[in-house]
Amino acid sequence: MSVPTSVALKLARAREHVESLRSEIDIFMGSGDAAVHLDLEDSGRQHVWRWTSFAEPPAHLALLVGDAVHNVRAALDHLIYALATQGAQRRQEEIKPTQMRQLQFPVYLDEETFLRNLGNGRLKFVSPDARHFIEARQPYAVIPDHPEQYLLWQLAELDNIDKHREVRLGLRQPVMTTTDWPMELQNTKFVPATPTSPPQPGDEFGRFTFQKPPGPDEVQTSMIFGVTIRDVHQQSQDAAEILRMYINAIDTTIITPLSGHLT
């Protein structure tokens, strides 16, 4: 059977929110509200990047993140409801309202909590084969040593956070592009400055230190900032790309194959 319609619609809606987030991030980054500029010091030996302006990402971006995450989480729960409905029909039973409220795609860090919540009716009426599949996708089963790093757990955590407070966003560490550097300068390291909070215009962001001043055409660099999600581990990644990764991975590794248990 194909993915249930409500599940597919939830995923599609999540992707729409991500595209809106992508557009809003691009608008913010193009506004110049967060930017750095390059100063040459010590006769050109020091290439110092300083803040031109600084601003945190607009608050409404967090709403788009929360909406996208919630739709993915809801898609998982919709699929459990479809599986439970099929299981109840096979047993010629009716799902009671109290049982319906307990149905949920479980996401837990350890086996004990997973099994305990099965007793609370999370997967009531779901077939044993589907249950085994779901348990094999639990964070503790996929990444035993660091289950909190599994994207399914991070998605569930973001959804819980969004229910109670604003998801924390921030400036992503900039992508630093360099072009046409001579071989002898390739190993020159960028040294970030001790951050201030919040940075003020003129505060140092970081610098390159050269043994001798490079020629004007020898060193060409640019800094491109972005927006990341502080409430997950991939803080160096773009917020929209993090969400795209979550949606695609959960669709291909959980939702599509688990839908195969529906007949």
mmCIF file of C-alpha atoms in Angstrom:
data_model
loop_
_atom_site.group_PDB
_atom_site.id
_atom_site.type_symbol
_atom_site.label_atom_id
_atom_site.label_comp_id
_atom_site.label_asym_id
_atom_site.label_seq_id
_atom_site.Cartn_x
_atom_site.Cartn_y
_atom_site.Cartn_z
ATOM 1 C CA MET A 1 0.000 0.000 0.000
ATOM 2 C CA SER A 2 1.171 3.541 -0.643
ATOM 3 C CA VAL A 3 1.761 6.100 2.088
ATOM 4 C CA PRO A 4 -1.608 7.139 3.626
ATOM 5 C CA THR A 5 -2.952 10.385 2.203
ATOM 6 C CA SER A 6 -2.887 12.304 5.489
ATOM 7 C CA VAL A 7 0.721 11.235 6.078
ATOM 8 C CA ALA A 8 1.792 12.357 2.607
ATOM 9 C CA LEU A 9 -0.012 15.678 3.061
ATOM 10 C CA LYS A 10 1.722 16.292 6.393
ATOM 11 C CA LEU A 11 5.122 15.677 4.797
ATOM 12 C CA ALA A 12 4.254 17.939 1.881
ATOM 13 C CA ARG A 13 3.205 20.675 4.281
ATOM 14 C CA ALA A 14 6.457 20.278 6.205
ATOM 15 C CA ARG A 15 8.411 20.752 2.985
ATOM 16 C CA GLU A 16 6.399 23.895 2.196
ATOM 17 C CA HIS A 17 7.384 25.346 5.579
ATOM 18 C CA VAL A 18 11.032 24.541 4.861
ATOM 19 C CA GLU A 19 10.866 26.352 1.528
ATOM 20 C CA SER A 20 9.336 29.368 3.279
ATOM 21 C CA LEU A 21 12.119 29.191 5.859
ATOM 22 C CA ARG A 22 14.721 29.074 3.074
ATOM 23 C CA SER A 23 13.275 32.205 1.504
ATOM 24 C CA GLU A 24 13.088 34.062 4.818
ATOM 25 C CA ILE A 25 16.686 33.157 5.700
ATOM 26 C CA ASP A 26 17.858 34.441 2.326
ATOM 27 C CA ILE A 27 15.985 37.704 2.908
ATOM 28 C CA PHE A 28 17.553 38.097 6.361
ATOM 29 C CA MET A 29 21.071 37.341 5.154
ATOM 30 C CA GLY A 30 20.635 39.710 2.215
ATOM 31 C CA SER A 31 19.533 42.536 4.494
ATOM 32 C CA GLY A 32 23.031 43.227 5.812
ATOM 33 C CA ASP A 33 21.779 43.036 9.412
ATOM 34 C CA ALA A 34 24.564 40.521 10.153
ATOM 35 C CA ALA A 35 27.806 41.213 8.283
ATOM 36 C CA VAL A 36 31.572 41.474 8.665
ATOM 37 C CA HIS A 37 34.232 43.425 6.765
ATOM 38 C CA LEU A 38 37.965 42.988 6.250
ATOM 39 C CA ASP A 39 40.630 45.332 7.659
ATOM 40 C CA LEU A 40 44.352 45.061 6.814
ATOM 41 C CA GLU A 41 46.720 45.787 9.713
ATOM 42 C CA ASP A 42 50.451 45.563 10.458
ATOM 43 C CA SER A 43 51.372 46.560 6.913
ATOM 44 C CA GLY A 44 49.042 43.899 5.547
ATOM 45 C CA ARG A 45 50.329 40.974 7.641
ATOM 46 C CA GLN A 46 47.111 40.862 9.643
ATOM 47 C CA HIS A 47 43.863 40.279 7.795
ATOM 48 C CA VAL A 48 41.253 41.117 10.446
ATOM 49 C CA TRP A 49 37.544 40.491 10.028
ATOM 50 C CA ARG A 50 35.356 42.837 12.088
ATOM 51 C CA TRP A 51 31.631 43.058 12.613
ATOM 52 C CA THR A 52 29.948 45.643 10.435
ATOM 53 C CA SER A 53 26.561 44.885 11.958
ATOM 54 C CA PHE A 54 25.030 42.121 14.046
ATOM 55 C CA ALA A 55 21.476 40.897 14.508
ATOM 56 C CA GLU A 56 19.927 37.667 15.672
ATOM 57 C CA PRO A 57 17.626 35.892 13.188
ATOM 58 C CA PRO A 58 14.054 37.276 13.212
ATOM 59 C CA ALA A 59 11.751 35.579 15.718
ATOM 60 C CA HIS A 60 9.235 34.495 13.084
ATOM 61 C CA LEU A 61 11.794 32.098 11.581
ATOM 62 C CA ALA A 62 11.462 29.926 14.690
ATOM 63 C CA LEU A 63 7.744 29.583 13.970
ATOM 64 C CA LEU A 64 8.495 28.139 10.539
ATOM 65 C CA VAL A 65 10.945 25.662 12.063
ATOM 66 C CA GLY A 66 8.373 24.593 14.637
ATOM 67 C CA ASP A 67 5.619 24.228 12.038
ATOM 68 C CA ALA A 68 7.822 22.088 9.792
ATOM 69 C CA VAL A 69 8.924 19.854 12.652
ATOM 70 C CA HIS A 70 5.382 19.443 13.967
ATOM 71 C CA ASN A 71 4.093 18.308 10.585
ATOM 72 C CA VAL A 72 6.778 15.631 10.319
ATOM 73 C CA ARG A 73 6.060 14.438 13.856
ATOM 74 C CA ALA A 74 2.334 14.404 13.109
ATOM 75 C CA ALA A 75 2.971 12.381 9.935
ATOM 76 C CA LEU A 76 4.528 9.646 12.072
ATOM 77 C CA ASP A 77 1.547 9.659 14.440
ATOM 78 C CA HIS A 78 -0.916 9.579 11.530
ATOM 79 C CA LEU A 79 0.843 6.469 10.252
ATOM 80 C CA ILE A 80 0.526 4.766 13.637
ATOM 81 C CA TYR A 81 -3.188 5.563 13.620
ATOM 82 C CA ALA A 82 -3.529 3.971 10.160
ATOM 83 C CA LEU A 83 -1.672 0.845 11.329
ATOM 84 C CA ALA A 84 -3.752 0.623 14.498
ATOM 85 C CA THR A 85 -7.005 1.069 12.569
ATOM 86 C CA GLN A 86 -6.073 -1.809 10.282
ATOM 87 C CA GLY A 87 -5.083 -3.979 13.238
ATOM 88 C CA ALA A 88 -8.338 -3.271 15.074
ATOM 89 C CA GLN A 89 -10.398 -4.106 11.991
ATOM 90 C CA ARG A 90 -8.610 -7.435 11.622
ATOM 91 C CA ARG A 91 -9.442 -8.228 15.231
ATOM 92 C CA GLN A 92 -12.996 -6.971 14.696
ATOM 93 C CA GLU A 93 -12.560 -4.461 17.501
ATOM 94 C CA GLU A 94 -13.221 -0.765 17.738
ATOM 95 C CA ILE A 95 -10.607 1.715 18.892
ATOM 96 C CA LYS A 96 -12.005 3.475 21.943
ATOM 97 C CA PRO A 97 -11.467 7.231 22.362
ATOM 98 C CA THR A 98 -9.183 6.648 25.333
ATOM 99 C CA GLN A 99 -7.100 4.213 23.269
ATOM 100 C CA MET A 100 -7.002 6.608 20.335
ATOM 101 C CA ARG A 101 -5.499 9.327 22.526
ATOM 102 C CA GLN A 102 -2.668 7.006 23.526
ATOM 103 C CA LEU A 103 -1.668 6.081 19.976
ATOM 104 C CA GLN A 104 1.653 7.644 19.033
ATOM 105 C CA PHE A 105 4.861 6.872 17.196
ATOM 106 C CA PRO A 106 7.212 6.143 20.109
ATOM 107 C CA VAL A 107 10.639 7.787 20.232
ATOM 108 C CA TYR A 108 12.763 6.824 23.246
ATOM 109 C CA LEU A 109 16.426 6.759 24.227
ATOM 110 C CA ASP A 110 16.383 3.360 25.950
ATOM 111 C CA GLU A 111 14.663 0.013 25.584
ATOM 112 C CA GLU A 112 13.146 0.046 29.071
ATOM 113 C CA THR A 113 11.229 3.258 28.413
ATOM 114 C CA PHE A 114 10.168 1.998 24.980
ATOM 115 C CA LEU A 115 8.725 -1.235 26.401
ATOM 116 C CA ARG A 116 7.063 0.542 29.315
ATOM 117 C CA ASN A 117 5.253 2.912 26.967
ATOM 118 C CA LEU A 118 4.052 0.040 24.811
ATOM 119 C CA GLY A 119 2.089 -0.931 27.916
ATOM 120 C CA ASN A 120 0.573 2.538 27.871
ATOM 121 C CA GLY A 121 -0.984 1.829 24.499
ATOM 122 C CA ARG A 122 1.363 3.721 22.162
ATOM 123 C CA LEU A 123 1.161 0.906 19.582
ATOM 124 C CA LYS A 124 -2.172 -0.663 20.529
ATOM 125 C CA PHE A 125 -3.512 -2.863 17.701
ATOM 126 C CA VAL A 126 -0.330 -2.377 15.598
ATOM 127 C CA SER A 127 0.880 -5.684 14.151
ATOM 128 C CA PRO A 128 3.944 -7.428 15.672
ATOM 129 C CA ASP A 129 5.929 -7.037 12.430
ATOM 130 C CA ALA A 130 5.302 -3.283 12.372
ATOM 131 C CA ARG A 131 6.215 -3.067 16.071
ATOM 132 C CA HIS A 132 9.507 -4.813 15.428
ATOM 133 C CA PHE A 133 10.236 -2.392 12.594
ATOM 134 C CA ILE A 134 9.489 0.595 14.832
ATOM 135 C CA GLU A 135 11.677 -0.721 17.651
ATOM 136 C CA ALA A 136 14.547 -1.228 15.200
ATOM 137 C CA ARG A 137 14.301 2.496 14.330
ATOM 138 C CA GLN A 138 14.488 3.685 17.942
ATOM 139 C CA PRO A 139 17.451 5.942 18.811
ATOM 140 C CA TYR A 140 18.942 3.390 21.218
ATOM 141 C CA ALA A 141 18.833 0.713 18.503
ATOM 142 C CA VAL A 142 20.280 2.882 15.707
ATOM 143 C CA ILE A 143 23.046 4.678 17.674
ATOM 144 C CA PRO A 144 23.495 2.697 20.922
ATOM 145 C CA ASP A 145 26.376 4.800 22.264
ATOM 146 C CA HIS A 146 24.862 8.198 21.477
ATOM 147 C CA PRO A 147 21.105 7.793 20.888
ATOM 148 C CA GLU A 148 20.546 11.524 21.421
ATOM 149 C CA GLN A 149 22.390 12.149 18.151
ATOM 150 C CA TYR A 150 19.859 10.221 16.071
ATOM 151 C CA LEU A 151 17.840 12.573 13.896
ATOM 152 C CA LEU A 152 14.535 10.987 14.946
ATOM 153 C CA TRP A 153 15.253 11.915 18.567
ATOM 154 C CA GLN A 154 16.324 15.421 17.608
ATOM 155 C CA LEU A 155 13.112 15.865 15.626
ATOM 156 C CA ALA A 156 11.000 14.714 18.580
ATOM 157 C CA GLU A 157 12.909 17.019 20.929
ATOM 158 C CA LEU A 158 12.414 20.010 18.644
ATOM 159 C CA ASP A 159 8.704 19.259 18.500
ATOM 160 C CA ASN A 160 8.507 19.106 22.307
ATOM 161 C CA ILE A 161 10.508 22.330 22.625
ATOM 162 C CA ASP A 162 8.207 24.133 20.187
ATOM 163 C CA LYS A 163 5.201 23.173 22.319
ATOM 164 C CA HIS A 164 6.593 25.039 25.320
ATOM 165 C CA ARG A 165 8.943 27.742 24.082
ATOM 166 C CA GLU A 166 10.482 29.264 20.998
ATOM 167 C CA VAL A 167 12.978 27.097 19.136
ATOM 168 C CA ARG A 168 16.373 28.775 19.496
ATOM 169 C CA LEU A 169 17.969 29.926 16.259
ATOM 170 C CA GLY A 170 21.270 31.695 15.784
ATOM 171 C CA LEU A 171 23.866 32.747 13.263
ATOM 172 C CA ARG A 172 25.569 29.772 11.690
ATOM 173 C CA GLN A 173 29.345 29.798 11.632
ATOM 174 C CA PRO A 174 30.187 31.473 8.339
ATOM 175 C CA VAL A 175 31.190 29.595 5.264
ATOM 176 C CA MET A 176 34.616 30.994 4.468
ATOM 177 C CA THR A 177 35.558 30.901 0.818
ATOM 178 C CA THR A 178 39.133 31.359 -0.335
ATOM 179 C CA THR A 179 40.377 31.588 -3.896
ATOM 180 C CA ASP A 180 43.746 31.784 -5.626
ATOM 181 C CA TRP A 181 45.880 31.318 -2.501
ATOM 182 C CA PRO A 182 49.545 30.541 -3.302
ATOM 183 C CA MET A 183 50.742 27.135 -2.084
ATOM 184 C CA GLU A 184 52.902 28.653 0.673
ATOM 185 C CA LEU A 185 49.832 30.297 2.203
ATOM 186 C CA GLN A 186 47.510 27.300 2.121
ATOM 187 C CA ASN A 187 48.157 26.336 5.771
ATOM 188 C CA THR A 188 47.532 29.796 7.193
ATOM 189 C CA LYS A 189 44.869 29.333 9.872
ATOM 190 C CA PHE A 190 41.936 31.538 10.687
ATOM 191 C CA VAL A 191 41.937 32.398 14.402
ATOM 192 C CA PRO A 192 38.500 33.399 15.739
ATOM 193 C CA ALA A 193 38.318 36.161 18.322
ATOM 194 C CA THR A 194 36.831 35.671 21.772
ATOM 195 C CA PRO A 195 33.146 36.391 21.124
ATOM 196 C CA THR A 196 31.286 39.184 22.834
ATOM 197 C CA SER A 197 27.558 39.019 23.418
ATOM 198 C CA PRO A 198 26.134 40.619 21.466
ATOM 199 C CA PRO A 199 28.936 41.731 19.121
ATOM 200 C CA GLN A 200 29.174 45.451 18.496
ATOM 201 C CA PRO A 201 30.163 47.067 15.181
ATOM 202 C CA GLY A 202 33.945 47.146 15.058
ATOM 203 C CA ASP A 203 34.418 44.108 17.319
ATOM 204 C CA GLU A 204 36.842 41.566 15.906
ATOM 205 C CA PHE A 205 35.400 38.370 14.484
ATOM 206 C CA GLY A 206 38.730 36.697 13.686
ATOM 207 C CA ARG A 207 41.942 37.056 11.695
ATOM 208 C CA PHE A 208 44.596 35.543 9.460
ATOM 209 C CA THR A 209 48.227 36.234 10.416
ATOM 210 C CA PHE A 210 50.802 36.007 7.594
ATOM 211 C CA GLN A 211 54.575 35.926 7.957
ATOM 212 C CA LYS A 212 54.857 38.575 5.297
ATOM 213 C CA PRO A 213 52.207 40.725 3.639
ATOM 214 C CA PRO A 214 50.679 38.836 0.720
ATOM 215 C CA GLY A 215 50.187 40.607 -2.560
ATOM 216 C CA PRO A 216 46.793 42.216 -3.245
ATOM 217 C CA ASP A 217 45.804 39.418 -5.609
ATOM 218 C CA GLU A 218 47.286 36.530 -3.606
ATOM 219 C CA VAL A 219 44.628 36.325 -0.886
ATOM 220 C CA GLN A 220 40.938 36.610 -1.665
ATOM 221 C CA THR A 221 38.421 35.616 1.010
ATOM 222 C CA SER A 222 34.755 36.142 1.737
ATOM 223 C CA MET A 223 32.515 35.280 4.681
ATOM 224 C CA ILE A 224 28.958 34.071 4.180
ATOM 225 C CA PHE A 225 26.798 33.682 7.293
ATOM 226 C CA GLY A 226 23.620 31.687 7.661
ATOM 227 C CA VAL A 227 21.029 30.619 10.232
ATOM 228 C CA THR A 228 21.254 27.441 12.279
ATOM 229 C CA ILE A 229 19.134 25.699 14.930
ATOM 230 C CA ARG A 230 20.804 25.950 18.327
ATOM 231 C CA ASP A 231 18.622 23.259 19.850
ATOM 232 C CA VAL A 232 20.226 20.448 17.829
ATOM 233 C CA HIS A 233 23.791 19.245 17.474
ATOM 234 C CA GLN A 234 24.405 20.326 13.873
ATOM 235 C CA GLN A 235 24.891 23.966 14.787
ATOM 236 C CA SER A 236 27.284 24.530 11.903
ATOM 237 C CA GLN A 237 24.580 23.509 9.425
ATOM 238 C CA ASP A 238 21.976 25.631 7.699
ATOM 239 C CA ALA A 239 18.571 25.454 9.430
ATOM 240 C CA ALA A 240 16.648 24.720 6.228
ATOM 241 C CA GLU A 241 19.116 21.999 5.249
ATOM 242 C CA ILE A 242 18.833 20.379 8.684
ATOM 243 C CA LEU A 243 15.063 20.193 8.296
ATOM 244 C CA ARG A 244 15.288 18.901 4.722
ATOM 245 C CA MET A 245 17.599 16.151 5.970
ATOM 246 C CA TYR A 246 15.140 15.209 8.733
ATOM 247 C CA ILE A 247 12.177 15.074 6.374
ATOM 248 C CA ASN A 248 13.912 13.089 3.636
ATOM 249 C CA ALA A 249 15.543 10.630 6.026
ATOM 250 C CA ILE A 250 12.371 9.964 8.014
ATOM 251 C CA ASP A 251 10.357 9.607 4.809
ATOM 252 C CA THR A 252 12.737 7.119 3.196
ATOM 253 C CA THR A 253 13.848 5.117 6.255
ATOM 254 C CA ILE A 254 10.657 5.054 8.319
ATOM 255 C CA ILE A 255 7.455 6.287 6.700
ATOM 256 C CA THR A 256 7.709 4.685 3.261
ATOM 257 C CA PRO A 257 8.880 1.223 4.425
ATOM 258 C CA LEU A 258 6.536 1.207 7.433
ATOM 259 C CA SER A 259 3.619 1.996 5.127
ATOM 260 C CA GLY A 260 4.365 -1.333 3.488
ATOM 261 C CA HIS A 261 2.856 -3.003 6.553
ATOM 262 C CA LEU A 262 -0.526 -1.639 5.502
ATOM 263 C CA THR A 263 -2.551 -3.844 3.154
#
